[in-house]
Coordinates of C-alpha atoms and ligand atoms in Angstrom, one line a residue:
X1 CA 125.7 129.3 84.1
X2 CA 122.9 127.3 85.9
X3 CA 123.9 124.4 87.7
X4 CA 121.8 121.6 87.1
X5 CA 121.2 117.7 88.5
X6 CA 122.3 115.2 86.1
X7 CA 119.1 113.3 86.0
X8 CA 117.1 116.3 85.4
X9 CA 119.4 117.2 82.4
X10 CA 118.8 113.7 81.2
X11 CA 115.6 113.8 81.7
X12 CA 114.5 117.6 79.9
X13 CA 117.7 119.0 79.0
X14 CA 117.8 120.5 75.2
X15 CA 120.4 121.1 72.3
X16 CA 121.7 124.8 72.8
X17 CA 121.0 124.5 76.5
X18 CA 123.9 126.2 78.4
X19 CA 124.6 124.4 82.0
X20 CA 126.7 123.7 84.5
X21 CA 127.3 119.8 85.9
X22 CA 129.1 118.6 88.8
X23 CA 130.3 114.8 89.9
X24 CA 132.5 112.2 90.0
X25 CA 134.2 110.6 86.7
X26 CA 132.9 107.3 86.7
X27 CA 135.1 106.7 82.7
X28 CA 137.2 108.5 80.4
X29 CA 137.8 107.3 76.9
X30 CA 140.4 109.0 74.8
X31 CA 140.1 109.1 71.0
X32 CA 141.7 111.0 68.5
X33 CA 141.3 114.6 69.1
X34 CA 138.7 114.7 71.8
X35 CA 138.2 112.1 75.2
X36 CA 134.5 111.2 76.2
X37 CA 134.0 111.2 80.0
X38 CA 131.0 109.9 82.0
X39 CA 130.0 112.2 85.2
X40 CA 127.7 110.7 87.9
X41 CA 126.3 112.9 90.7
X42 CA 124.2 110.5 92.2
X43 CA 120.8 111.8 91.0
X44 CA 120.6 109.2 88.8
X45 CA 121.7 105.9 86.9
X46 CA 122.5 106.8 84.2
X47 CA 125.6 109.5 83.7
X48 CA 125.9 112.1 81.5
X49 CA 128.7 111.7 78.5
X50 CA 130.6 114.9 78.5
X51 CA 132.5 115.5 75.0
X52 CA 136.0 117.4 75.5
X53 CA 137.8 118.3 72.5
X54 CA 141.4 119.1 72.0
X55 CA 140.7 123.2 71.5
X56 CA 140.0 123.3 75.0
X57 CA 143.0 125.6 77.0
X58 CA 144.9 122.9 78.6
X59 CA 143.4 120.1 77.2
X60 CA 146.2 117.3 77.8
X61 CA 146.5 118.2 81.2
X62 CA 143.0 118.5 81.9
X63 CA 142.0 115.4 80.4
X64 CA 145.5 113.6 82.5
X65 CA 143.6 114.3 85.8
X66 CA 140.3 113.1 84.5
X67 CA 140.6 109.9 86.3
X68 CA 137.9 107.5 87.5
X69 CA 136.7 108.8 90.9
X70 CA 137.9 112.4 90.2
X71 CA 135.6 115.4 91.1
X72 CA 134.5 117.5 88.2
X73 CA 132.9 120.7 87.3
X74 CA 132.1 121.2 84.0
X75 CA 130.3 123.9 81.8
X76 CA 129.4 124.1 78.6
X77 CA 126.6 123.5 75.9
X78 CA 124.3 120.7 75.3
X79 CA 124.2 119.2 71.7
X80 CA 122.1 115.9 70.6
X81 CA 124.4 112.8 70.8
X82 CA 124.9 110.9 67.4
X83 CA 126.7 108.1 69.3
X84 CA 124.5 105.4 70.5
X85 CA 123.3 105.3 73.9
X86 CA 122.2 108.6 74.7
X87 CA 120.0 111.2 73.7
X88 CA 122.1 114.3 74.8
X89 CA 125.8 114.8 75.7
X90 CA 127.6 117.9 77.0
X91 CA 130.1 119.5 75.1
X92 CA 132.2 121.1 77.4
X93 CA 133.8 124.6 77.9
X94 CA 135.2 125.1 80.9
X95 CA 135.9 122.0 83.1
X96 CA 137.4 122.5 86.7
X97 CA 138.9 119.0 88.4
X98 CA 138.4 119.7 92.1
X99 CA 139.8 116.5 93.1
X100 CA 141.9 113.9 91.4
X101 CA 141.7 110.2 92.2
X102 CA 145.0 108.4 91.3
X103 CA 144.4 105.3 89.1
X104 CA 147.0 103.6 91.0
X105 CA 145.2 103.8 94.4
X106 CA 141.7 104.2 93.9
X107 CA 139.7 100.9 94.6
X108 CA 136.8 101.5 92.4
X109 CA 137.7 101.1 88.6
X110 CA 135.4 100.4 85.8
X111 CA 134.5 96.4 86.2
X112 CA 132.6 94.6 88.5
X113 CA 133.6 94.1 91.9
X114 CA 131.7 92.0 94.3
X115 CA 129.8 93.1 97.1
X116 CA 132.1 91.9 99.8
X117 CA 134.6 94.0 98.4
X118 CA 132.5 96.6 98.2
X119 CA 131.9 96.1 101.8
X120 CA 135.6 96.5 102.9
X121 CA 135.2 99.9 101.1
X122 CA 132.4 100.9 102.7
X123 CA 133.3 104.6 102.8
X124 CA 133.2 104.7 98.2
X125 CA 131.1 102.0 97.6
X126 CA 127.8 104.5 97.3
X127 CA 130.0 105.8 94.2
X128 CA 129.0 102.5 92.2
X129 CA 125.6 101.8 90.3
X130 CA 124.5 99.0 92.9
X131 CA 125.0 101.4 96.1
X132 CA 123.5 104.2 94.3
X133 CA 120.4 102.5 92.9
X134 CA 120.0 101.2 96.3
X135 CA 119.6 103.9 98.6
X136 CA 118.0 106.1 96.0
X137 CA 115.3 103.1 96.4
X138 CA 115.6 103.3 100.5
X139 CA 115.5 107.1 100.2
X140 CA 111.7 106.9 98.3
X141 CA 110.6 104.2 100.7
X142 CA 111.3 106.7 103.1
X143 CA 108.9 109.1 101.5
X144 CA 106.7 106.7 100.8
X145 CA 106.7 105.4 104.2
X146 CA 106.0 109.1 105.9
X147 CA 103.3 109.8 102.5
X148 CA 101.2 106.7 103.5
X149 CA 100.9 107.9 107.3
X150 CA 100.5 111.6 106.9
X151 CA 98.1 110.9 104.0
X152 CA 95.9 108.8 106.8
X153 CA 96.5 111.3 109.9
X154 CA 99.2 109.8 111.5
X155 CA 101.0 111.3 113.8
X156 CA 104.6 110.7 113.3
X157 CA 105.7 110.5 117.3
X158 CA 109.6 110.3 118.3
X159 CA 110.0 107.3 121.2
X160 CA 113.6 107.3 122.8
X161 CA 116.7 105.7 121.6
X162 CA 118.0 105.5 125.6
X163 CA 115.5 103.2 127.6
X164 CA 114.9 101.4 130.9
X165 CA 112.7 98.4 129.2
X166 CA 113.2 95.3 127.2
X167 CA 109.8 95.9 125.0
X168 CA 110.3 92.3 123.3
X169 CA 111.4 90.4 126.6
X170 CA 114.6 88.9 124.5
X171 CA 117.3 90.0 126.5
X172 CA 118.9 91.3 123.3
X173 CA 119.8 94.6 124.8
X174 CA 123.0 96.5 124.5
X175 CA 123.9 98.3 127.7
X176 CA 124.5 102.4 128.1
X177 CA 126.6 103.4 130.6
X178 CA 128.4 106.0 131.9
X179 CA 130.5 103.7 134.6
X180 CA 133.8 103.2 134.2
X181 CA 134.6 100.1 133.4
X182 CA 138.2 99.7 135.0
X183 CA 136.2 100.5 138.6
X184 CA 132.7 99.6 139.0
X185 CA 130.8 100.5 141.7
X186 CA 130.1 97.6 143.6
X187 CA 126.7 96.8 146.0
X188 CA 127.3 95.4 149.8
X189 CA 126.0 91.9 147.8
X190 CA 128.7 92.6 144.8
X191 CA 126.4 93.5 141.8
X192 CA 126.7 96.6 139.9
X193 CA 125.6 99.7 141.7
X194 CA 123.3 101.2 138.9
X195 CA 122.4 103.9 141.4
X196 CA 125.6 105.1 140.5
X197 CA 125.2 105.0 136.5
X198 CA 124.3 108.2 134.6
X199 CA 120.6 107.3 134.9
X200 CA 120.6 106.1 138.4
X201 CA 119.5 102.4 136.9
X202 CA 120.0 100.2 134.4
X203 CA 119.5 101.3 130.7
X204 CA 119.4 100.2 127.3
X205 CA 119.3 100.9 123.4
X206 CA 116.0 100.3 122.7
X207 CA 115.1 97.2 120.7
X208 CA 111.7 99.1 119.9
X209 CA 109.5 102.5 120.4
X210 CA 106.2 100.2 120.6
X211 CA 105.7 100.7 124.6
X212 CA 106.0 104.5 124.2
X213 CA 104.2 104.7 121.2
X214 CA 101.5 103.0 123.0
X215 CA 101.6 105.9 125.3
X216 CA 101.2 108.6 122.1
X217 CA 98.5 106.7 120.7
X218 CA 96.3 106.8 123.6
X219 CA 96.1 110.5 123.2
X220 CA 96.5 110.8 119.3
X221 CA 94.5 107.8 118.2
X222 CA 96.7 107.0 115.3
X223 CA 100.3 107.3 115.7
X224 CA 103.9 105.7 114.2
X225 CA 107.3 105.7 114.8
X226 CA 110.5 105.3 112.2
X227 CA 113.5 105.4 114.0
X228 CA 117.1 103.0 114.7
X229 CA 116.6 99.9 117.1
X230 CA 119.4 97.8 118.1
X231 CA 120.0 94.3 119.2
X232 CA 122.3 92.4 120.5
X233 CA 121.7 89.3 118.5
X234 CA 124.8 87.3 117.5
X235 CA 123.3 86.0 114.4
X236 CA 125.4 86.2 111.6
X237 CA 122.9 86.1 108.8
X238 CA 122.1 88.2 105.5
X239 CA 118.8 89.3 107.3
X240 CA 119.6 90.2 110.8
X241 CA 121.7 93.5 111.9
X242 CA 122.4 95.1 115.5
X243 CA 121.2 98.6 114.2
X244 CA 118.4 98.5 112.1
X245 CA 115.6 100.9 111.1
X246 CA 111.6 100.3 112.2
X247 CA 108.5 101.6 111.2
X248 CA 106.0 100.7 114.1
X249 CA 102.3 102.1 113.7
X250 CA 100.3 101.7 116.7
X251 CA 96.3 102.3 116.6
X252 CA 93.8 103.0 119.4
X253 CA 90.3 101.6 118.7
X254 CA 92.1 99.1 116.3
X255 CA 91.5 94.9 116.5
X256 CA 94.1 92.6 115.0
X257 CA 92.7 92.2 111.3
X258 CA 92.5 95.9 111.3
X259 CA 96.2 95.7 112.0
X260 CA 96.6 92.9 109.2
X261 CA 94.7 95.3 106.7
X262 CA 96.8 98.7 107.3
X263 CA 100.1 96.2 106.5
X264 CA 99.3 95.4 103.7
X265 CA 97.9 98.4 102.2
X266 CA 101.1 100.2 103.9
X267 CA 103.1 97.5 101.4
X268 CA 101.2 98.0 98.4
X269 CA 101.5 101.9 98.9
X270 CA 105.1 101.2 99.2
X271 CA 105.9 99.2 96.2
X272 CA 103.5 101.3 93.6
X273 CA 105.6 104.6 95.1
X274 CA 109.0 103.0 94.6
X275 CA 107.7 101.6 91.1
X276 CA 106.6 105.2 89.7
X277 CA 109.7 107.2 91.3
X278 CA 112.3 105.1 90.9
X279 CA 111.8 103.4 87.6
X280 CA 115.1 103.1 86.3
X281 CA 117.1 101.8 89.4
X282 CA 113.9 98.7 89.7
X283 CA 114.5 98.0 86.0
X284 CA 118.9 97.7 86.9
X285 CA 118.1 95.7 90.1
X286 CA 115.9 93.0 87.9
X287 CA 118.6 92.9 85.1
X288 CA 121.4 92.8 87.6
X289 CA 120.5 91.7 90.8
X290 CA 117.3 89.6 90.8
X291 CA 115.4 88.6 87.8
X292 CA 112.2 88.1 89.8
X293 CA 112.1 91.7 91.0
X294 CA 110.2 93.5 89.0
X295 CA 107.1 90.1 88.8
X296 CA 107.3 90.7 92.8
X297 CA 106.4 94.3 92.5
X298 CA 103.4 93.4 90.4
X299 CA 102.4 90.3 93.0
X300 CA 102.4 92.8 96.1
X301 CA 100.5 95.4 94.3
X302 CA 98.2 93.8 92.5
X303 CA 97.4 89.9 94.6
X304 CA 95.6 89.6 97.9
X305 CA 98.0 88.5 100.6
X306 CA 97.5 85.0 101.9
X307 CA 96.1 84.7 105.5
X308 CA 96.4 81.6 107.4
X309 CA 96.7 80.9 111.7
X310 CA 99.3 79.6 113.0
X311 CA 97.7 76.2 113.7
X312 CA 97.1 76.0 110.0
X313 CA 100.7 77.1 109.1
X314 CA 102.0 74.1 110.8
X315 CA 99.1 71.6 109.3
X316 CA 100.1 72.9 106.1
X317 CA 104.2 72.2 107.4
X318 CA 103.1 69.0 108.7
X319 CA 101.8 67.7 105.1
X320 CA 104.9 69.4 103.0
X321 CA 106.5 67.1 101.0
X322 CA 110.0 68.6 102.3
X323 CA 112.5 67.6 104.5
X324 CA 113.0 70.3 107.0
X325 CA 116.3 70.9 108.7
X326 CA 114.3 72.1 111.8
X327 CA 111.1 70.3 113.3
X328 CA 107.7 71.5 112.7
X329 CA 105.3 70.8 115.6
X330 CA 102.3 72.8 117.4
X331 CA 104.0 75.2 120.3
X332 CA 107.3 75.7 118.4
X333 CA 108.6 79.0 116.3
X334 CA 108.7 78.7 112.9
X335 CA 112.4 78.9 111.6
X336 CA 113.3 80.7 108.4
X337 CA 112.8 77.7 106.2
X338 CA 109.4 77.3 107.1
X339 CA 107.8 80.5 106.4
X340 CA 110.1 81.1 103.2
X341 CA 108.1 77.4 102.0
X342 CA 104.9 78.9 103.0
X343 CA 105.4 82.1 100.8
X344 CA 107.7 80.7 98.3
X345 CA 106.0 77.2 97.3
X346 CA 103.0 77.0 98.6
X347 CA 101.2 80.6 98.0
X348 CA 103.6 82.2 95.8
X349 CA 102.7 85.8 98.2
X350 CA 103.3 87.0 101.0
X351 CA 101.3 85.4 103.9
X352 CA 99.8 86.6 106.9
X353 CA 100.2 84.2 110.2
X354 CA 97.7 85.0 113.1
X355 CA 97.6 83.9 116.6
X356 CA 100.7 82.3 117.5
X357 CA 101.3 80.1 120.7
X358 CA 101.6 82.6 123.9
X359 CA 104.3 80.7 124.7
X360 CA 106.5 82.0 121.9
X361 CA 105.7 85.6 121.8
X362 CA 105.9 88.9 124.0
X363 CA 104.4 89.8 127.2
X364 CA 102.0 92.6 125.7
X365 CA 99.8 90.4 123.3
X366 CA 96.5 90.2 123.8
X367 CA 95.8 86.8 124.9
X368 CA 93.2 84.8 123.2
X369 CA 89.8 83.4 124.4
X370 CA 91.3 79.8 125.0
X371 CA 94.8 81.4 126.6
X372 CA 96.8 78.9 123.9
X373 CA 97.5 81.8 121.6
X374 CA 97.8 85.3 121.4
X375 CA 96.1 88.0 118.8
X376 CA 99.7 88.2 117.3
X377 CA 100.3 88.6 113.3
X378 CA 104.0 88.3 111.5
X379 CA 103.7 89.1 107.5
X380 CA 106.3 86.5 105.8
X381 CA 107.4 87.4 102.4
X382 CA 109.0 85.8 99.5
X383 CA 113.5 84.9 100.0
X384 CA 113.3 87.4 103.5
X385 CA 110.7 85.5 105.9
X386 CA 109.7 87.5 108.5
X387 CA 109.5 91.3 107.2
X388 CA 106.5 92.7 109.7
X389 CA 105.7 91.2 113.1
X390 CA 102.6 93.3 115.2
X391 CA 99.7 92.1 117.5
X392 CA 96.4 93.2 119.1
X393 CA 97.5 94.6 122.6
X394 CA 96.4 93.2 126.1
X395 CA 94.3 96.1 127.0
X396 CA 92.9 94.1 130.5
X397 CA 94.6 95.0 133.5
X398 CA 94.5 91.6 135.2
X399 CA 95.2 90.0 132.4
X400 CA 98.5 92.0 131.6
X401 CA 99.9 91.4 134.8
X402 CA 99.2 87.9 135.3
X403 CA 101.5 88.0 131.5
X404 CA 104.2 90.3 132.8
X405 CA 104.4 88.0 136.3
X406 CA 104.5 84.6 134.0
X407 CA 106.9 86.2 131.7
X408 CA 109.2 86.5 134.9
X409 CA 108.8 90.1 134.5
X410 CA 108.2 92.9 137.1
X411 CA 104.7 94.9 136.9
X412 CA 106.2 97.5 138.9
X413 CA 109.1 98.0 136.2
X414 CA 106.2 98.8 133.8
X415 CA 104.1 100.8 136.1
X416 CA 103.5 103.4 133.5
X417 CA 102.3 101.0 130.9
X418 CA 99.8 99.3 133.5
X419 CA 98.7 102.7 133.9
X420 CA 97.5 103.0 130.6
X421 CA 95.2 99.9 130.8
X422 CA 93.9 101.8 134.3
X423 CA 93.2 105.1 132.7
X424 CA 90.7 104.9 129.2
X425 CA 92.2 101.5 127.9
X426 CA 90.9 100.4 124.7
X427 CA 91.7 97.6 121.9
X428 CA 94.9 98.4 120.1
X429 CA 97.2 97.0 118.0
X430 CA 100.2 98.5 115.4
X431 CA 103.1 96.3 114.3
X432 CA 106.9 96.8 113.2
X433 CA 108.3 97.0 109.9
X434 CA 112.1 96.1 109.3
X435 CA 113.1 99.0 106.9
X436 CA 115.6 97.0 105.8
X437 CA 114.1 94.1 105.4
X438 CA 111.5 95.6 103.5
X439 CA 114.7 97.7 101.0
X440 CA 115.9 94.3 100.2
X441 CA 112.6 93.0 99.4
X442 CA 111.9 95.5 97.2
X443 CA 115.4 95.7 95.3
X444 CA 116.4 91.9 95.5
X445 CA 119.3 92.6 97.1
X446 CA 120.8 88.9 98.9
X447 CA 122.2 90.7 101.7
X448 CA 121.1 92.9 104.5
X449 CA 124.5 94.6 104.6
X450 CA 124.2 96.1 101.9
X451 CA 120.9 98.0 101.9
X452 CA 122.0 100.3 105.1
X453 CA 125.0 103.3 103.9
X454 CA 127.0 101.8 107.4
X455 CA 125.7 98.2 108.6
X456 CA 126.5 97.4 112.4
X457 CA 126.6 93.1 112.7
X458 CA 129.2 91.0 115.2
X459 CA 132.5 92.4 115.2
X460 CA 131.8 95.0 112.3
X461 CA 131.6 99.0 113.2
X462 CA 134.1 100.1 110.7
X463 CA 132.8 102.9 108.9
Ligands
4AD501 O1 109.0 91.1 115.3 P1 109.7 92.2 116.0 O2 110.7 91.8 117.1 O3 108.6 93.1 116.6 C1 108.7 94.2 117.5 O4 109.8 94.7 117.8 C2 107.4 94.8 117.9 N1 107.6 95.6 119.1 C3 106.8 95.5 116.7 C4 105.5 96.1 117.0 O5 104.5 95.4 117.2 N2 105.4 97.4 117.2 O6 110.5 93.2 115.0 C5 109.7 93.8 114.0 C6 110.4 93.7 112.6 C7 110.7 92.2 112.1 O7 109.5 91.7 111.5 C8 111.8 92.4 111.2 O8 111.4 92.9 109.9 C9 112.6 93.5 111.8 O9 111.8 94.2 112.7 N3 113.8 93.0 112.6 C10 115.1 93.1 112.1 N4 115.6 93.7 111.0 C11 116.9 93.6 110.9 N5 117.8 93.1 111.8 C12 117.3 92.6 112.9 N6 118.1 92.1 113.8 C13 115.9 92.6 113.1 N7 115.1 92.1 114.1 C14 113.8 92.4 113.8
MG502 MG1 109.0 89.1 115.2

């Protein structure tokens, strides 16, 4: 007998149909002369009802190890459902339990369980309908994300994970090492002798590809990255992890509202892909999860994202009628309260904030005609803040290293990235996308933990 996805069954199967289903019990309920069980293999939502009646050979033994959690196999016919609920139900004729899941022991049992729960079990809690709606949804951004690119010629480019440089000048970085750690090699002046390391200097995760996919685009024009990114920030927040995901486009002969415009075209794509693939799991997450979810889908597809500078942001800060836990004034960064007011109250959209303060942002911007700000852009959207942060890029020599030197950096560190502004510079710009930032947009979901299968934050590597 064919063996066949449960969503696709749900979705076209047909009385008579013979098939074979397998998946994980997610309920059993036993009734007089036959037990109803609900089988979930991930492809979907919704489950299929499988009807077992007590002809079946071995029926009360069978139906004893038909447990929540257990793994099934199970053949038989299709048949319209007169219960409520569903159109079609399987009535089966063979079933096979691969693996039993004792009632006693197994965490997940039909009723709600809250997410930090679900977070201690982070090796079953995909097997729930929150876990598997969610990375469905992650999986189609995925797609979406690689459709929008390849669609527009980008090349997809792969920057490393190991690196020598600190792109965003944080100091953020978690160290690789092959040293042993009970015996370090020492310099005559007592530092670590990195000549001795694995790479003969210091190295890093990377906390982005952008320097090297500078590199690809001035060869391929048009070029992005998607890959992990880590940093060592101690913040112990429902937006911030220590391995997260990153889509960073980077364009030659690109300006910084051409940069604003492929954002927010890049979102719109997004959300109208996740909104015709993944229709069901969007409607659970606004009944569930966030009521607002599916009106936020319509907003980024449909409204104009606001664009404001920097200098206006704080103007606009400075005149709120809210008491702000941190102070607003010209030259500082705005904090997580301020751009969720300037989304959430005053614009009701996602808005676009252009040329920050140099001061507050990374070596590589291209610096503005009165040196005060830089051609930078960060996209702040509704309950997350800051979901896209990208720039214009200093493409003059002289002006790149007077940054670098101010920044306390060393040009010689980033030889091969002066080179580029010595050989056939040109405008650029790209920015970064927090994948997961951009999953718990879309679904609603309150923390960032739970929109990545393993999450990595302060003293949590478990699974
Ligand atoms: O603003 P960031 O630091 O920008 C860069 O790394 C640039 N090199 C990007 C570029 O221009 N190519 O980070 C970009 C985005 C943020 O807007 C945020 O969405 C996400 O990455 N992000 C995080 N997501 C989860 N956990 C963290 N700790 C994050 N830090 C940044
Ligand atoms: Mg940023």
């Amino acid at each position: 007998m064919v063996n066949r996805r449960i969503v696709e069954v749900l979705r076209n199967g047909q009385p008579d149909e013979l098939l074979t289903v397998q998946g994980w019990v997610r309920t059993k309920r036993e009734l007089k002369g036959f037990t109803f069980i609900e089988v979930n293999d991930g492809s979907s939502l919704t489950s299929l009802q499988v009807v077992l009646n007590q002809d079946l050979p071995d029926y009360d033994k069978t139906i004893k190890k038909l447990n929540t959690g257990a793994a099934v196999e199970v053949s038989g016919v299709l048949v319209a459902s007169v219960g409520k609920g569903q159109r079609i139900e399987l009535k089966a004729e063979m079933v096979k339990v691969h693996g039993e899941a004792d009632p006693e022991t197994y965490p997940l049992q039909k009723k709600r369980h809250s997410f930090e729960f679900l977070r201690s079990i982070g090796h079953l809690r995909a097997r729930t309908n929150s876990f598997g709606a969610v990375f469905r949804v992650r999986n189609a951004v995925a797609v979406a994300i690689h459709q929008f690119f390849q669609e527009r010629g980008f090349l997809w480019v792969h920057t490393p994970i190991i690196t020598a440089s600190d792109c965003e000048g944080a100091g953020e970085l978690f160290s690789v090492t092959s040293l042993d750690l009970k015996n370090i090699p020492r310099t005559p002046t007592q530092s670590v002798d990195y000549s001795k390391d694995f790479f003969g200097k210091p190295t890093y995760l990377t906390v982005s590809g952008q320097l090297e996919a500078e590199v690809m685009a001035m060869a391929f024009s048009n070029v992005y990255t998607f890959g992990p990114t880590f940093r060592a920030e101690n913040s112990n927040t429902s937006r911030h992890l220590a391995e997260f995901w990153m889509i960073e486009p980077e364009m030659a002969f690109c300006d910084l509202e051409g940069d604003v415009d492929l954002a927010e075209a890049f979102l719109k794509h997004i959300f109208k892909y996740v909104m015709e693939t993944c229709s069901e799991d969007m409607e659970f997450f606004n009944q569930r999860i966030d009521n607002s979810v599916l009106a936020t889908a319509d907003n980024i597809i449909n409204q104009q994202f606001e664009r404001i500078t920097y200098t206006q942001a704080i103007a606009f800060l400075e005149k709120a009628d809210v008491k702000f836990e941190y102070p607003v004034s010209w030259g500082l960064d705005l904090h997580s309260e301020h751009e969720r007011y300037l989304c959430e109250q005053l614009f009701q959209k996602p808005v676009v904030v252009t040329h920050y303060p140099t001061k507050i942002k990374a070596f590589y911007m291209r610096l503005d005609d009165d040196e005060k700000t830089v051609a930078a852009m960060d996209i702040l959207a509704p309950k997350i803040g800051e979901i896209i942060g990208g720039s214009q890029r200093e493409e003059r020599l002289d002006v790149l290293e007077r940054r670098i030197l101010d920044q306390g950096m060393k040009p010689e560190d980033l030889w091969w990235y002066l080179d580029l502004r010595r050989y056939g510079t040109v405008p650029h710009a790209g920015f970064g996308l927090g994948f997961e930032r951009l999953v718990q947009f879309i679904t609603g979901m309150g923390n960032i933990r739970d929109v990545i299968p393993f999450p990595r934050t302060p003293e949590n590597a478990e699974f």
